[in-house]
């Protein structure tokens, strides 16, 4: 949606083929944190009004281990803040803007396949929401279809390389209709497992618990979830307390890192989760997808309008530099905060956390990555 918005501003027409319904896309709870440069980009293309009104600007995060909670102040350390503003809200803003502009969005597409992507006349075939087969000829196809879509597999095995890490734990994520018990996000290391207190608004909290892979969400009553959150997020000086409330949604999220290269094959370009997955710790997934399309949009304009293939030829290599930086950061945050049953690793994690909480240089490294590098880097 954002890519279509950026392309339209430069006179390049696009059609969006979406597997889900519009209701599903507008309701699904996804990521929650926007980097500084993501907000700047959205504001610069007319999508900043609701972010400015309803978004919550955060100076930093809290890092915690039992008995200690430490504020990492990104603004002080690197001069950049982040914003709490859900991906679902970004999606709503994009649907309003694109619908007003007459964007073609074909929801409910099934059996999507890509054809002739190595030629100058690629096409996409699918069954539309009425059950009719459709065929779209294009100059370029962009796979923004996530890790389960057909685009990543349209790059031949002889061409692509894949790197993957599966983590031995998952997150149980809940959305709760209760005011956050904290002004900024809390990332907590605890011997029982990682816990996090995030939020979506001043009325809605988003919380996560590290759980074993294969956990059935039905094994976790709401009472058990709140008790585990209170235990892992509690034990801080000053009598802080977690306020529980009605849980409106709960699900288990597996965690992995995945990178596929190249991100371009002929006239097929990959962006976002189609090319790379990060574990959620550190909130990079959505921001990385935004960075991909911020790079891809001018490259496609150069290719299609100015007959200049240079930026499109460079897209994969340039995008992958940021992808690997964020892949490292997400892996590092995940590895530092999740217990894996190894007592040696637990000591290393606590030593690392102490270092970040006592060294300005170490804290600045975290802050620089979390608040995000400028786009184009
Ligand atoms: C959220 C998720 C994250 O992984 C993170 O690091 C910060 C916030 C969230 O969903 O709110």
XYZ file of C-alpha atoms and ligand atoms in Angstrom:
388
model
C 0.000 0.000 0.000
C 2.788 2.416 0.880
C 4.705 1.508 -2.275
C 1.598 2.208 -4.384
C 1.215 5.524 -2.587
C 4.857 6.511 -3.259
C 4.659 5.385 -6.902
C 1.403 7.239 -7.537
C 3.018 10.475 -6.318
C 5.498 10.068 -9.202
C 2.885 9.083 -11.778
C 3.446 5.317 -11.781
C 0.208 3.317 -11.723
C -0.101 0.081 -9.757
C -2.686 -2.576 -8.936
C -2.682 -4.269 -5.519
C -3.582 -7.959 -5.401
C -4.436 -8.907 -1.797
C -5.282 -12.409 -0.579
C -7.323 -11.261 2.424
C -10.514 -9.219 2.717
C -10.422 -5.500 3.479
C -12.082 -6.131 6.865
C -9.361 -8.600 7.816
C -6.542 -6.271 6.782
C -8.041 -3.349 8.694
C -8.606 -5.319 11.902
C -5.590 -7.587 12.288
C -3.276 -6.560 15.140
C 0.285 -6.369 13.923
C 3.404 -4.326 14.750
C 3.254 -1.279 17.012
C 6.395 0.841 16.850
C 7.464 3.278 14.133
C 11.065 4.392 13.847
C 11.910 8.051 13.556
C 12.551 7.846 9.798
C 9.381 5.789 9.166
C 7.337 8.584 10.764
C 9.215 11.219 8.765
C 8.512 9.369 5.515
C 4.797 8.828 6.286
C 4.414 12.497 7.245
C 6.239 13.645 4.101
C 3.714 11.862 1.864
C 0.557 13.159 3.539
C -0.007 10.252 5.938
C 0.955 12.015 9.173
C -2.291 13.572 10.364
C -3.530 10.746 12.609
C 0.005 9.813 13.694
C 0.392 13.394 14.960
C -2.976 13.247 16.732
C -3.186 9.671 18.064
C 0.420 8.435 18.001
C 2.462 8.397 21.199
C 6.006 9.705 20.895
C 8.420 7.789 23.149
C 11.862 8.992 24.149
C 13.154 5.476 24.822
C 12.501 2.150 26.519
C 13.002 0.521 29.911
C 15.380 -2.426 30.164
C 14.815 -4.565 33.212
C 16.251 -7.519 35.113
C 14.951 -8.636 38.531
C 15.285 -5.756 40.990
C 16.378 -3.186 38.407
C 14.622 -1.079 35.777
C 16.720 1.269 33.678
C 15.549 3.910 31.202
C 17.430 4.068 27.892
C 16.803 7.575 26.580
C 17.130 7.476 22.773
C 16.597 11.226 22.379
C 19.421 11.985 24.785
C 21.695 9.291 23.308
C 21.153 9.649 19.551
C 18.710 12.528 19.094
C 15.872 10.384 17.735
C 12.593 9.144 19.233
C 10.145 6.385 18.227
C 6.351 6.388 17.953
C 3.729 3.999 19.246
C 1.326 3.815 16.312
C 0.033 0.427 15.190
C 0.566 -1.044 11.765
C -3.211 -1.533 11.705
C -3.582 2.254 12.013
C -0.996 2.876 9.272
C -3.022 0.486 7.135
C -6.233 2.447 7.808
C -4.511 5.702 6.825
C -3.240 4.106 3.621
C -6.618 2.605 2.710
C -8.279 6.036 3.149
C -5.623 7.849 1.121
C -5.430 5.258 -1.661
C -9.200 4.791 -1.896
C -9.636 8.578 -2.226
C -7.032 8.531 -5.011
C -8.813 5.750 -6.929
C -6.219 3.032 -6.256
C -7.188 -0.411 -7.563
C -7.044 -2.903 -4.683
C -8.276 -6.395 -5.509
C -9.107 -8.070 -2.196
C -9.810 -11.771 -1.709
C -7.499 -12.986 -4.501
C -6.813 -16.771 -4.486
C -4.412 -19.082 -6.321
C -2.040 -16.219 -7.136
C 0.825 -17.139 -9.483
C 3.628 -15.128 -11.111
C 4.676 -15.661 -14.733
C 7.524 -14.603 -17.031
C 9.205 -12.548 -14.317
C 12.579 -12.887 -16.063
C 11.129 -11.203 -19.183
C 10.114 -7.566 -19.781
C 6.435 -8.595 -19.680
C 5.792 -10.324 -16.354
C 2.245 -11.155 -15.323
C 0.206 -12.193 -12.316
C -2.703 -14.645 -12.499
C -5.258 -15.212 -9.757
C -8.861 -16.076 -8.975
C -10.770 -12.977 -7.907
C -13.294 -12.711 -5.059
C -16.109 -13.636 -7.513
C -14.328 -16.850 -8.493
C -13.222 -15.672 -11.975
C -9.695 -16.225 -13.231
C -7.826 -12.970 -13.871
C -4.611 -12.111 -15.680
C -2.656 -8.882 -15.084
C 0.162 -7.916 -17.438
C 2.695 -5.533 -15.914
C 6.036 -3.834 -16.445
C 7.160 -4.902 -12.986
C 5.827 -7.193 -10.246
C 6.643 -6.395 -6.614
C 6.241 -9.230 -4.118
C 4.953 -7.604 -0.923
C 3.194 -10.847 -0.028
C 4.993 -11.911 3.124
C 6.591 -15.207 3.965
C 3.633 -17.332 2.825
C 3.022 -15.616 -0.530
C 4.117 -16.999 -3.915
C 6.684 -14.276 -4.778
C 9.702 -15.525 -2.882
C 9.332 -18.943 -4.553
C 9.189 -17.347 -8.014
C 12.949 -16.790 -7.749
C 14.595 -20.036 -8.931
C 16.527 -22.142 -6.423
C 19.573 -21.919 -8.697
C 19.565 -18.128 -8.203
C 18.574 -17.589 -4.600
C 20.341 -18.027 -1.266
C 18.549 -18.374 2.033
C 19.787 -17.903 5.618
C 17.580 -18.938 8.514
C 17.585 -19.191 12.317
C 14.682 -20.729 14.239
C 14.577 -19.755 17.931
C 13.751 -22.317 20.626
C 10.945 -20.187 22.096
C 7.811 -18.274 21.077
C 5.830 -15.278 22.308
C 2.383 -15.372 23.784
C 1.000 -11.947 22.846
C -2.105 -10.370 24.351
C -4.072 -7.230 23.680
C -5.820 -5.865 26.773
C -8.459 -3.163 27.193
C -6.625 -1.450 30.025
C -4.487 1.686 30.268
C -0.761 0.860 30.090
C 0.901 0.551 33.517
C 3.988 2.283 32.137
C 4.803 5.471 30.237
C 7.288 3.699 27.923
C 7.834 0.092 26.802
C 9.401 -2.337 29.290
C 11.683 -5.147 28.082
C 12.235 -7.524 31.015
C 14.745 -10.334 31.402
C 13.525 -12.843 33.985
C 14.595 -16.382 34.959
C 11.080 -17.611 34.047
C 11.456 -16.052 30.578
C 11.266 -12.706 28.802
C 8.277 -10.408 29.269
C 7.392 -7.154 27.585
C 4.917 -4.376 28.268
C 3.993 -2.462 25.133
C 0.877 -0.528 24.196
C -1.256 0.618 21.301
C -2.867 3.687 22.896
C -3.541 5.233 26.307
C -6.486 2.805 26.603
C -4.950 -0.371 25.164
C -2.010 -2.421 26.384
C -0.038 -4.985 24.378
C 1.922 -7.513 26.414
C 4.129 -10.471 25.607
C 5.466 -13.513 27.468
C 8.198 -15.882 26.362
C 6.667 -19.394 26.143
C 7.997 -22.739 24.847
C 7.571 -23.523 21.151
C 4.373 -25.442 20.479
C 2.483 -23.725 23.332
C -1.291 -23.958 22.973
C -2.810 -20.572 23.808
C -5.756 -22.378 25.432
C -3.422 -23.674 28.153
C -3.057 -20.083 29.330
C -6.104 -18.752 31.186
C -6.301 -14.979 31.434
C -5.568 -15.271 35.147
C -2.425 -17.313 34.429
C -1.277 -14.771 31.821
C -1.664 -11.819 34.198
C 0.051 -13.703 37.040
C 3.066 -14.524 34.817
C 3.239 -10.955 33.514
C 3.040 -9.510 37.036
C 5.803 -11.828 38.229
C 8.185 -11.234 35.321
C 7.555 -7.488 34.989
C 7.373 -6.896 38.762
C 10.060 -7.098 41.464
C 11.192 -3.574 40.742
C 12.111 -0.951 43.300
C 9.479 1.663 44.107
C 6.433 -0.595 44.373
C 5.472 -0.571 40.668
C 2.394 -2.609 39.885
C 0.913 -4.038 36.716
C -2.790 -3.264 36.331
C -4.631 -6.196 34.736
C -7.716 -5.801 32.547
C -9.887 -7.637 30.010
C -7.839 -9.547 27.419
C -9.435 -9.065 24.004
C -7.024 -11.155 21.956
C -4.314 -13.759 22.662
C -2.095 -15.681 20.261
C 1.235 -17.503 20.095
C 3.897 -16.200 17.707
C 6.849 -18.347 16.626
C 10.158 -16.518 16.219
C 12.688 -16.770 13.453
C 15.200 -14.886 11.383
C 15.168 -15.411 7.607
C 16.909 -13.611 4.761
C 16.554 -14.431 1.083
C 18.838 -12.904 -1.560
C 18.725 -11.470 -4.127
C 15.687 -9.276 -3.567
C 15.326 -8.794 -7.317
C 15.091 -11.295 -10.148
C 14.432 -9.847 -13.615
C 11.233 -7.813 -13.330
C 10.314 -9.230 -9.902
C 11.294 -7.246 -6.800
C 10.758 -8.458 -3.226
C 9.984 -6.141 -0.316
C 9.308 -6.720 3.385
C 8.581 -10.170 4.796
C 8.627 -11.710 1.308
C 12.426 -11.382 1.483
C 13.199 -11.278 5.201
C 11.709 -12.108 8.586
C 13.024 -10.844 11.912
C 11.992 -11.983 15.388
C 9.787 -9.259 16.904
C 12.168 -8.157 19.702
C 13.291 -4.636 18.794
C 10.319 -3.879 16.506
C 12.165 -3.932 13.192
C 9.830 -5.885 10.843
C 7.417 -3.141 9.815
C 10.144 -0.492 9.719
C 12.317 -2.656 7.492
C 9.427 -3.136 5.066
C 8.959 0.650 4.989
C 12.700 1.129 4.340
C 12.556 -1.392 1.461
C 9.769 0.432 -0.347
C 11.316 3.853 0.361
C 14.299 2.594 -1.631
C 12.315 0.693 -4.243
C 9.846 3.443 -5.189
C 12.444 5.859 -6.669
C 14.256 2.908 -8.259
C 11.067 1.846 -10.072
C 10.315 5.430 -11.089
C 13.831 5.670 -12.577
C 13.378 2.361 -14.392
C 9.853 2.869 -15.700
C 9.682 6.614 -16.308
C 13.270 7.673 -16.975
C 14.564 4.483 -18.570
C 17.383 4.448 -16.006
C 17.959 0.874 -14.722
C 20.787 1.843 -12.315
C 18.889 2.228 -9.000
C 16.784 -0.888 -9.738
C 19.976 -2.843 -10.434
C 21.374 -1.672 -7.088
C 18.143 -2.239 -5.109
C 18.904 -5.714 -3.791
C 22.460 -4.987 -2.623
C 21.554 -1.664 -1.012
C 18.397 -3.026 0.687
C 20.231 -6.082 2.004
C 22.749 -3.918 3.870
C 19.970 -2.552 6.086
C 18.262 -5.960 6.199
C 21.387 -7.570 7.672
C 21.917 -4.711 10.155
C 18.342 -5.151 11.396
C 18.652 -8.949 11.285
C 21.670 -8.662 13.553
C 19.977 -6.187 15.915
C 16.807 -8.303 16.224
C 18.852 -11.464 16.809
C 20.974 -9.630 19.409
C 17.987 -8.205 21.331
C 16.265 -11.613 21.193
C 19.357 -13.527 22.340
C 20.048 -11.074 25.156
C 16.545 -11.148 26.632
C 15.219 -14.728 26.284
C 16.242 -17.500 28.655
C 17.229 -20.746 26.942
C 17.875 -22.979 29.938
C 21.665 -22.566 29.769
C 23.009 -21.060 33.043
C 26.176 -19.788 31.325
C 24.109 -17.894 28.744
C 21.953 -16.465 31.563
C 25.060 -14.961 33.191
C 26.258 -13.532 29.866
C 22.831 -11.976 29.254
C 22.828 -10.265 32.633
C 26.400 -9.027 32.119
C 25.340 -7.597 28.759
C 22.288 -5.895 30.270
C 24.406 -4.409 33.079
C 26.832 -3.060 30.479
C 24.071 -1.378 28.464
C 22.592 0.118 31.638
C 25.929 1.503 32.880
C 27.818 2.462 29.711
C 26.694 5.394 27.582
C 28.555 3.933 24.589
C 26.756 0.581 24.890
C 23.358 2.251 25.419
C 23.955 4.477 22.382
C 24.507 1.387 20.215
C 21.130 -0.004 21.239
C 19.458 3.407 20.840
C 20.907 3.990 17.361
C 19.549 0.671 16.119
C 16.206 0.833 17.915
C 15.341 4.405 16.893
C 16.536 3.384 13.426
C 19.174 4.416 10.967
C 18.287 7.187 8.516
C 16.605 5.856 5.354
C 19.048 5.102 2.571
C 21.537 3.543 5.026
C 5.950 -4.384 20.057
C 6.549 -5.521 19.605
C 7.905 -5.631 19.682
O 8.536 -6.706 19.255
C 8.693 -4.642 20.212
O 10.019 -4.812 20.299
C 8.090 -3.506 20.642
C 6.700 -3.382 20.568
C 4.472 -4.249 19.985
O 3.830 -5.106 19.372
O 3.934 -3.314 20.559
